[in-house]
PDB file of C-alpha atoms in Angstrom:
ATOM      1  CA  UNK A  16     -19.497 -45.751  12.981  1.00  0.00           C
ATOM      2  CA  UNK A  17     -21.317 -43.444  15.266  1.00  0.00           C
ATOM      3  CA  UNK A  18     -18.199 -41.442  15.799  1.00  0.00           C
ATOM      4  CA  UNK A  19     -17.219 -40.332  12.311  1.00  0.00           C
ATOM      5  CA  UNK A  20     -18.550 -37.261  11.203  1.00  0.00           C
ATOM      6  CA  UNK A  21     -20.673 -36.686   8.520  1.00  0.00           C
ATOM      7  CA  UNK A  22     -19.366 -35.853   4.957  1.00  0.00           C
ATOM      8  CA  UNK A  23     -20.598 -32.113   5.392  1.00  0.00           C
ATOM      9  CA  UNK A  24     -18.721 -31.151   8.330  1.00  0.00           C
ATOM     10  CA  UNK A  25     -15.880 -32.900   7.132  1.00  0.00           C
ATOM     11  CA  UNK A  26     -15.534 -30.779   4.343  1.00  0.00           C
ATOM     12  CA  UNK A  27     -15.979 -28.060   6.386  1.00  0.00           C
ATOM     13  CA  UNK A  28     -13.620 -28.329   8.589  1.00  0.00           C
ATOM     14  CA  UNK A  29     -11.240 -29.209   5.818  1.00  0.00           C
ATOM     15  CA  UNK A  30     -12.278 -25.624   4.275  1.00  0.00           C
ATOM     16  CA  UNK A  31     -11.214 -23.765   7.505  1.00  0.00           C
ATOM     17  CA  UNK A  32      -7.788 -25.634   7.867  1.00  0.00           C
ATOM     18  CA  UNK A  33      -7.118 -24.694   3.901  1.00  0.00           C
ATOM     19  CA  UNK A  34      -8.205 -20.987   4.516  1.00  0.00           C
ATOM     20  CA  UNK A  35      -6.321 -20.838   8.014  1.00  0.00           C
ATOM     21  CA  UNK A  36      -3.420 -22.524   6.216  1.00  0.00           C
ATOM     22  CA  UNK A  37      -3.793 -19.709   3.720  1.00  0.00           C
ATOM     23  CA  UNK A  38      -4.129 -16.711   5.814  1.00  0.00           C
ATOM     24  CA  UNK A  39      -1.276 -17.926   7.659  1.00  0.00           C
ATOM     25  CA  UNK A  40       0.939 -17.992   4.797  1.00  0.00           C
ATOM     26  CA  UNK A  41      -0.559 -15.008   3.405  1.00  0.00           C
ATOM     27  CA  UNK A  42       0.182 -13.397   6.827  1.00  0.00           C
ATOM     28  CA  UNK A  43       4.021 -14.493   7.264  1.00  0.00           C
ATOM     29  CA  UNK A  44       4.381 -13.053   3.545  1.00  0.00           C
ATOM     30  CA  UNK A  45       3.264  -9.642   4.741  1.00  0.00           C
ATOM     31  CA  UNK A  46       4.948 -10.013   7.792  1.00  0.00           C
ATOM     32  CA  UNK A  47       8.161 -11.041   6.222  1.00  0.00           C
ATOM     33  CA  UNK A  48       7.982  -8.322   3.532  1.00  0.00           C
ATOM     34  CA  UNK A  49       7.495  -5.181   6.392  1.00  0.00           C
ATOM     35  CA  UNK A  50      10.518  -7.345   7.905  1.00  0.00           C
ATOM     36  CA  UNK A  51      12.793  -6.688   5.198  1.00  0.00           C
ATOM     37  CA  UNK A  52      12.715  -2.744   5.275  1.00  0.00           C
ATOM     38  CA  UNK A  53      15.355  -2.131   6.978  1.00  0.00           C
ATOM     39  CA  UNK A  54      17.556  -4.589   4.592  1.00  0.00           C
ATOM     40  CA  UNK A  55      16.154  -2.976   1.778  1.00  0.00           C
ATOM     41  CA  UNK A  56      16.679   0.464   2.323  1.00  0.00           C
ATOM     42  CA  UNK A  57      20.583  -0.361   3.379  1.00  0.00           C
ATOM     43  CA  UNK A  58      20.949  -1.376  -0.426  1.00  0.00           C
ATOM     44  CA  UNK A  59      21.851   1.793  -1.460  1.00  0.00           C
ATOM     45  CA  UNK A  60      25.305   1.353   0.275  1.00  0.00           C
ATOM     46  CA  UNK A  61      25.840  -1.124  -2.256  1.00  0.00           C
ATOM     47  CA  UNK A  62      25.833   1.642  -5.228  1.00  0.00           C
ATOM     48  CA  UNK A  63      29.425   3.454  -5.473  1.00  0.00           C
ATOM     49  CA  UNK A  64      29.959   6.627  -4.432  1.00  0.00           C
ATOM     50  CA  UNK A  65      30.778   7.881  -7.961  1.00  0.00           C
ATOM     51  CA  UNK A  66      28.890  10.119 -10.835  1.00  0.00           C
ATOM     52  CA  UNK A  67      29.076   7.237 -13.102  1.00  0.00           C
ATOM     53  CA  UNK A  68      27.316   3.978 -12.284  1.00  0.00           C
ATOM     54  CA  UNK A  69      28.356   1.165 -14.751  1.00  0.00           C
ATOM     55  CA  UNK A  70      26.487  -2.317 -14.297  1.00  0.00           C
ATOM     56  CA  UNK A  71      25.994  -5.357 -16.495  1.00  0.00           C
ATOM     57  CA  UNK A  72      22.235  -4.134 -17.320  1.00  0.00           C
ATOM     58  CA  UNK A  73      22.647  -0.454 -17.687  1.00  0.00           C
ATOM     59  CA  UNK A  74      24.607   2.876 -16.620  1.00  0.00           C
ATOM     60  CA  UNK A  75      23.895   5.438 -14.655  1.00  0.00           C
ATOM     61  CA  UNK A  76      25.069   8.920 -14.692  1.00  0.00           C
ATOM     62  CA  UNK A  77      24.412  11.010 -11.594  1.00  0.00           C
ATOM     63  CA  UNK A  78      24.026  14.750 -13.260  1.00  0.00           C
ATOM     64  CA  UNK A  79      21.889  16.237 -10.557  1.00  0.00           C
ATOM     65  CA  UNK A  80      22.969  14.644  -7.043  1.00  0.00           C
ATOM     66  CA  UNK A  81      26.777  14.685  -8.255  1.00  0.00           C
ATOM     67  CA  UNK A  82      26.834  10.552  -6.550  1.00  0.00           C
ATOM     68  CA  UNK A  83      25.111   7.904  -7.713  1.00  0.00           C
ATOM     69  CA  UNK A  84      24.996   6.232  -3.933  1.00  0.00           C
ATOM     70  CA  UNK A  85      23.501   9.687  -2.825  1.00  0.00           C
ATOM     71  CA  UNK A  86      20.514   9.552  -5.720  1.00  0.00           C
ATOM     72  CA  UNK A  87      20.016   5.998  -4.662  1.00  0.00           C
ATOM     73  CA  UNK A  88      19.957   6.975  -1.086  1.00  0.00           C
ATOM     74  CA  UNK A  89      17.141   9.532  -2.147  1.00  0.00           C
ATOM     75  CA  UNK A  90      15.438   6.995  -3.871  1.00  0.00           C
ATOM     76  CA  UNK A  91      15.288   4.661  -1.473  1.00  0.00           C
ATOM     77  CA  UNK A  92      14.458   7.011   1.117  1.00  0.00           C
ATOM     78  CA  UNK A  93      10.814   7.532  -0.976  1.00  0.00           C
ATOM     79  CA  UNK A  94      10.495   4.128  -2.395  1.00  0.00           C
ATOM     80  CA  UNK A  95      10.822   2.209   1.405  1.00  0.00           C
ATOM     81  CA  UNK A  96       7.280   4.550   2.933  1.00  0.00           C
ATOM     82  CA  UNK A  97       5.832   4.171  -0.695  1.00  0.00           C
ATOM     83  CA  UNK A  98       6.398  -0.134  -0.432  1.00  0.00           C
ATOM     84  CA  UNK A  99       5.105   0.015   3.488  1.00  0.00           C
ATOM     85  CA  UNK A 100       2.125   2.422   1.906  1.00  0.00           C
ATOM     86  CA  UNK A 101       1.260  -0.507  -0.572  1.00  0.00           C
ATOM     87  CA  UNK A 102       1.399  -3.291   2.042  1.00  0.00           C
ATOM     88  CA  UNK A 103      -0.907  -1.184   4.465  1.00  0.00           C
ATOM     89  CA  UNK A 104      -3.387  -0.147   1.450  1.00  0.00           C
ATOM     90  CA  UNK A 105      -3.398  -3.715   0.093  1.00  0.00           C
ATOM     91  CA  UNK A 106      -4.121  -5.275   3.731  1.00  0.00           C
ATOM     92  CA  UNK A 107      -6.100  -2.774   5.221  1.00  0.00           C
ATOM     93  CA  UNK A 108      -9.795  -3.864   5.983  1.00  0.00           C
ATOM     94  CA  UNK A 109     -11.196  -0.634   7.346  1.00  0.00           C
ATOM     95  CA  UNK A 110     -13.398   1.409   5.871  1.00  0.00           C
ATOM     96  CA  UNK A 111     -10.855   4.785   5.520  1.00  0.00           C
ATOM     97  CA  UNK A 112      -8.221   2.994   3.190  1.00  0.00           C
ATOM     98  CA  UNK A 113      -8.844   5.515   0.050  1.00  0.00           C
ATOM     99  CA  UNK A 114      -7.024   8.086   2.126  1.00  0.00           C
ATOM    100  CA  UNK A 115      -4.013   5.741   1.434  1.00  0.00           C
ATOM    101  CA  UNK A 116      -3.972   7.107  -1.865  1.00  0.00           C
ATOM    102  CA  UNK A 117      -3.238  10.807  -1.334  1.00  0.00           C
ATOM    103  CA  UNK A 118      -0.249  10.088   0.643  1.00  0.00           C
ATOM    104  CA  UNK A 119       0.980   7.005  -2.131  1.00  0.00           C
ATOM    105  CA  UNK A 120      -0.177   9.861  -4.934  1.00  0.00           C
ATOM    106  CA  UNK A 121       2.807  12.087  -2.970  1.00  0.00           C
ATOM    107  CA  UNK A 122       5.461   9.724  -2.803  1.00  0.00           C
ATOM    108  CA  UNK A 123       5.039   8.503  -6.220  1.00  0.00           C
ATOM    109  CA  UNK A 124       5.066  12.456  -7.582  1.00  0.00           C
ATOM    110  CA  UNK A 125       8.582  13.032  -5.231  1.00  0.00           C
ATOM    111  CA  UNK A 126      10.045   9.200  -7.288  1.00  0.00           C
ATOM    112  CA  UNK A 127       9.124  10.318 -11.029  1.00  0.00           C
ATOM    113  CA  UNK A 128      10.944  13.952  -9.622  1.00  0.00           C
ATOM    114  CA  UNK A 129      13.966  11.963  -8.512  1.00  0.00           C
ATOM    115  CA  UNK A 130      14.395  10.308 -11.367  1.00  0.00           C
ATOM    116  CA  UNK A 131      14.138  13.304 -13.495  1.00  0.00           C
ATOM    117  CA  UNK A 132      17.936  14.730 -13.100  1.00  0.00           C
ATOM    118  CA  UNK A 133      17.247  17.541 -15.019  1.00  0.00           C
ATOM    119  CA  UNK A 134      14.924  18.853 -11.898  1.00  0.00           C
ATOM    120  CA  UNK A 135      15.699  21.597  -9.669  1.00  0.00           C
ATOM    121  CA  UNK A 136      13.251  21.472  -7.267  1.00  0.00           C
ATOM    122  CA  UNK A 137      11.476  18.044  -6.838  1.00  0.00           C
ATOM    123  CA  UNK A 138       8.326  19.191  -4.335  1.00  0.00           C
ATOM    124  CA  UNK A 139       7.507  22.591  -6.734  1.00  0.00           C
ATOM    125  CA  UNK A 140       3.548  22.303  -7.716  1.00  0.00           C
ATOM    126  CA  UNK A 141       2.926  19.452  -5.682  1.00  0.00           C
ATOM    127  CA  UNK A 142      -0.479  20.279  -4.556  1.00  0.00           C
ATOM    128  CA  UNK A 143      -1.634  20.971  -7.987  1.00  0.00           C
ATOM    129  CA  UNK A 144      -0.676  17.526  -8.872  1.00  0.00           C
ATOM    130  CA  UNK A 145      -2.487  16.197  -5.811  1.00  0.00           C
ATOM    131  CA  UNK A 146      -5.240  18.081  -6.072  1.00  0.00           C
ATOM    132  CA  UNK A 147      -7.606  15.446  -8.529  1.00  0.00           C
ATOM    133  CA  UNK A 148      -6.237  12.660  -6.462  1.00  0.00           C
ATOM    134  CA  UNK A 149      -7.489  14.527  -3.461  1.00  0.00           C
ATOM    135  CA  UNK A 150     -10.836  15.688  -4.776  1.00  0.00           C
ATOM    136  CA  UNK A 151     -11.855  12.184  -5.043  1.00  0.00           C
ATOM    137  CA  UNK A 152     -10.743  10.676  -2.192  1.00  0.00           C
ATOM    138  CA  UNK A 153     -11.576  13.198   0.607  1.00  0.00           C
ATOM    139  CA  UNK A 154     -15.376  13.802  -0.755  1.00  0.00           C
ATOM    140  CA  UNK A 155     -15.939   9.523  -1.216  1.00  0.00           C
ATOM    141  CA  UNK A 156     -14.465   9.303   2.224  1.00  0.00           C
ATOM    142  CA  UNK A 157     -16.489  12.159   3.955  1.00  0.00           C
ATOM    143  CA  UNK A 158     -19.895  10.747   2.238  1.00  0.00           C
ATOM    144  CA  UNK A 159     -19.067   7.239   3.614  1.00  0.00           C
ATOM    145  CA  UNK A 160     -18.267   8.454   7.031  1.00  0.00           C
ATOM    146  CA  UNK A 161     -21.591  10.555   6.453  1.00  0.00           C
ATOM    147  CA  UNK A 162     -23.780   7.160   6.022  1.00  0.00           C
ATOM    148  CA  UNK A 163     -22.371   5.592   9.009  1.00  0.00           C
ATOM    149  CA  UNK A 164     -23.258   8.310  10.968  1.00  0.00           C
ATOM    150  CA  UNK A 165     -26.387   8.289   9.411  1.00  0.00           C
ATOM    151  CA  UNK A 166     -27.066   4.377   9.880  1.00  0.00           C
ATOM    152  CA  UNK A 167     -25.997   5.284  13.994  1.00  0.00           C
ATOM    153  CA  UNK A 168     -28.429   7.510  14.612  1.00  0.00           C
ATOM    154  CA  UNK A 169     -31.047   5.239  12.839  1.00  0.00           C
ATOM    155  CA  UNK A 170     -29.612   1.916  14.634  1.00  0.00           C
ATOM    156  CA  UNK A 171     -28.457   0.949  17.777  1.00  0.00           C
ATOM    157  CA  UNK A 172     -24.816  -0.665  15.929  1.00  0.00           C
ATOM    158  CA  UNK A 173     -21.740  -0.008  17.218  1.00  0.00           C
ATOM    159  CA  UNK A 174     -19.088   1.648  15.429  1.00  0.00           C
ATOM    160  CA  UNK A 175     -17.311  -1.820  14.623  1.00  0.00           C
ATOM    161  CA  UNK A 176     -20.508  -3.159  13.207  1.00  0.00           C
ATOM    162  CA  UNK A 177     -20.559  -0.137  11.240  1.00  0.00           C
ATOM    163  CA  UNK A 178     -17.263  -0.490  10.187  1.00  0.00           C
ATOM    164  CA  UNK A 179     -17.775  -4.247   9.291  1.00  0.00           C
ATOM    165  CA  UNK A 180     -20.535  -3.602   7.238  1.00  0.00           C
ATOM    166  CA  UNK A 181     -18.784  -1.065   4.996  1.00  0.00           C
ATOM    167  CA  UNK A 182     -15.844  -3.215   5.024  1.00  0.00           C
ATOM    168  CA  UNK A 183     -14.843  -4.528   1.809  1.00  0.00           C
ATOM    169  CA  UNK A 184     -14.280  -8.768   1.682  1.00  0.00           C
ATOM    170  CA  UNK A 185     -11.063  -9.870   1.666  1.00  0.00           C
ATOM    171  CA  UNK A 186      -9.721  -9.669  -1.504  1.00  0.00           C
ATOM    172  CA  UNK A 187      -6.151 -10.572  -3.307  1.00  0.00           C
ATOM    173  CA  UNK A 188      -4.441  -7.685  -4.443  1.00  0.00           C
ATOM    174  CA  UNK A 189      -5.667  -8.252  -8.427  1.00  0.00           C
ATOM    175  CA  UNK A 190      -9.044  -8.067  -6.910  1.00  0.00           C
ATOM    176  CA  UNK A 191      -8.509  -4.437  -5.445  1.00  0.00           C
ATOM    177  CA  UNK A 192      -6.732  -3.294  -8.227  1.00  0.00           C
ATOM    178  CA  UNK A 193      -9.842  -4.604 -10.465  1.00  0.00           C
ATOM    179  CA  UNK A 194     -12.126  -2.381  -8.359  1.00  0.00           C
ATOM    180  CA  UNK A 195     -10.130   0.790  -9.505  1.00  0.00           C
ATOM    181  CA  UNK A 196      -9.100   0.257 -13.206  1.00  0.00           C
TER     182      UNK A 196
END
């Protein structure tokens, strides 16, 4: 009887094998989902080279690029960085991930101008678009960068201790998206 553990640590340890049997899984997901880019953005070879694009679930006229495999090639050539964007914002632990957002702000701005045939120039006025995405990001990053520095010169932390102590718990992806809405 002297060798069994007691209850406590047996729970315990049962804890850490359930969350390192979860952050494996959680892991292989992400790694499995990066994995599948290059599959992904090869589907638009799948879309025929014609103006009109009939399918079970809709049809799609090509005005604009003149092909509907060239408008999905388009497509998926914003839609792949926008999908790695997510993955990185959605993982990332460090303390500059807002900056994610001007860059998934862009991407997102160059789809809903894809998908608007009737456009001439998708990247026209861009950085008037950006600019309220960019006003609060850059300023909320440059005041948080401004406290670390701060906290330095009062404390003998590193920069990783800084880091880690602005670093926001891991959360699942509801949980960050119930920090911004």
């Amino acid at each position: 009887m002297d060798n069994q553990q007691p209850k406590s640590k047996r729970l315990k340890s049962r804890f850490q094998v359930t969350n390192n049997n979860r952050s494996l899984i959680l892991g292989s997901v992400i790694a499995t989902l990066i994995a599948i880019t290059p599959y992904l953005f090869t589907l638009y070879e799948s879309v025929p080279a014609t103006k009109v694009w009939n399918t079970f679930l809709f049809t799609y006229d090509s005005n604009w690029y003149e092909s509907a495999q060239v408008a999905a090639w388009t497509l998926s050539n914003k839609l792949i960085p926008l999908y790695l964007l997510f993955v990185w914002f959605f993982t990332c632990r460090h303390w500059w991930y807002h900056a994610l957002l001007v860059p998934i702000a862009l991407y997102v701005y160059q789809i809903i101008g894809i998908l608007n045939d009737d456009l001439e120039f998708a990247d026209t006025n861009l950085f008037l678009y950006l600019l309220p995405i960019m006003a609060l990001v850059i300023p909320s990053i440059y005041l948080i960068r401004a406290k670390m520095f701060n906290k330095i010169n009062d404390a003998d932390k590193t920069m990783q201790e800084l880091e880690d102590e602005f670093r926001i718990g891991p959360k699942g992806i509801f949980g960050k998206l119930r920090d911004y809405f």
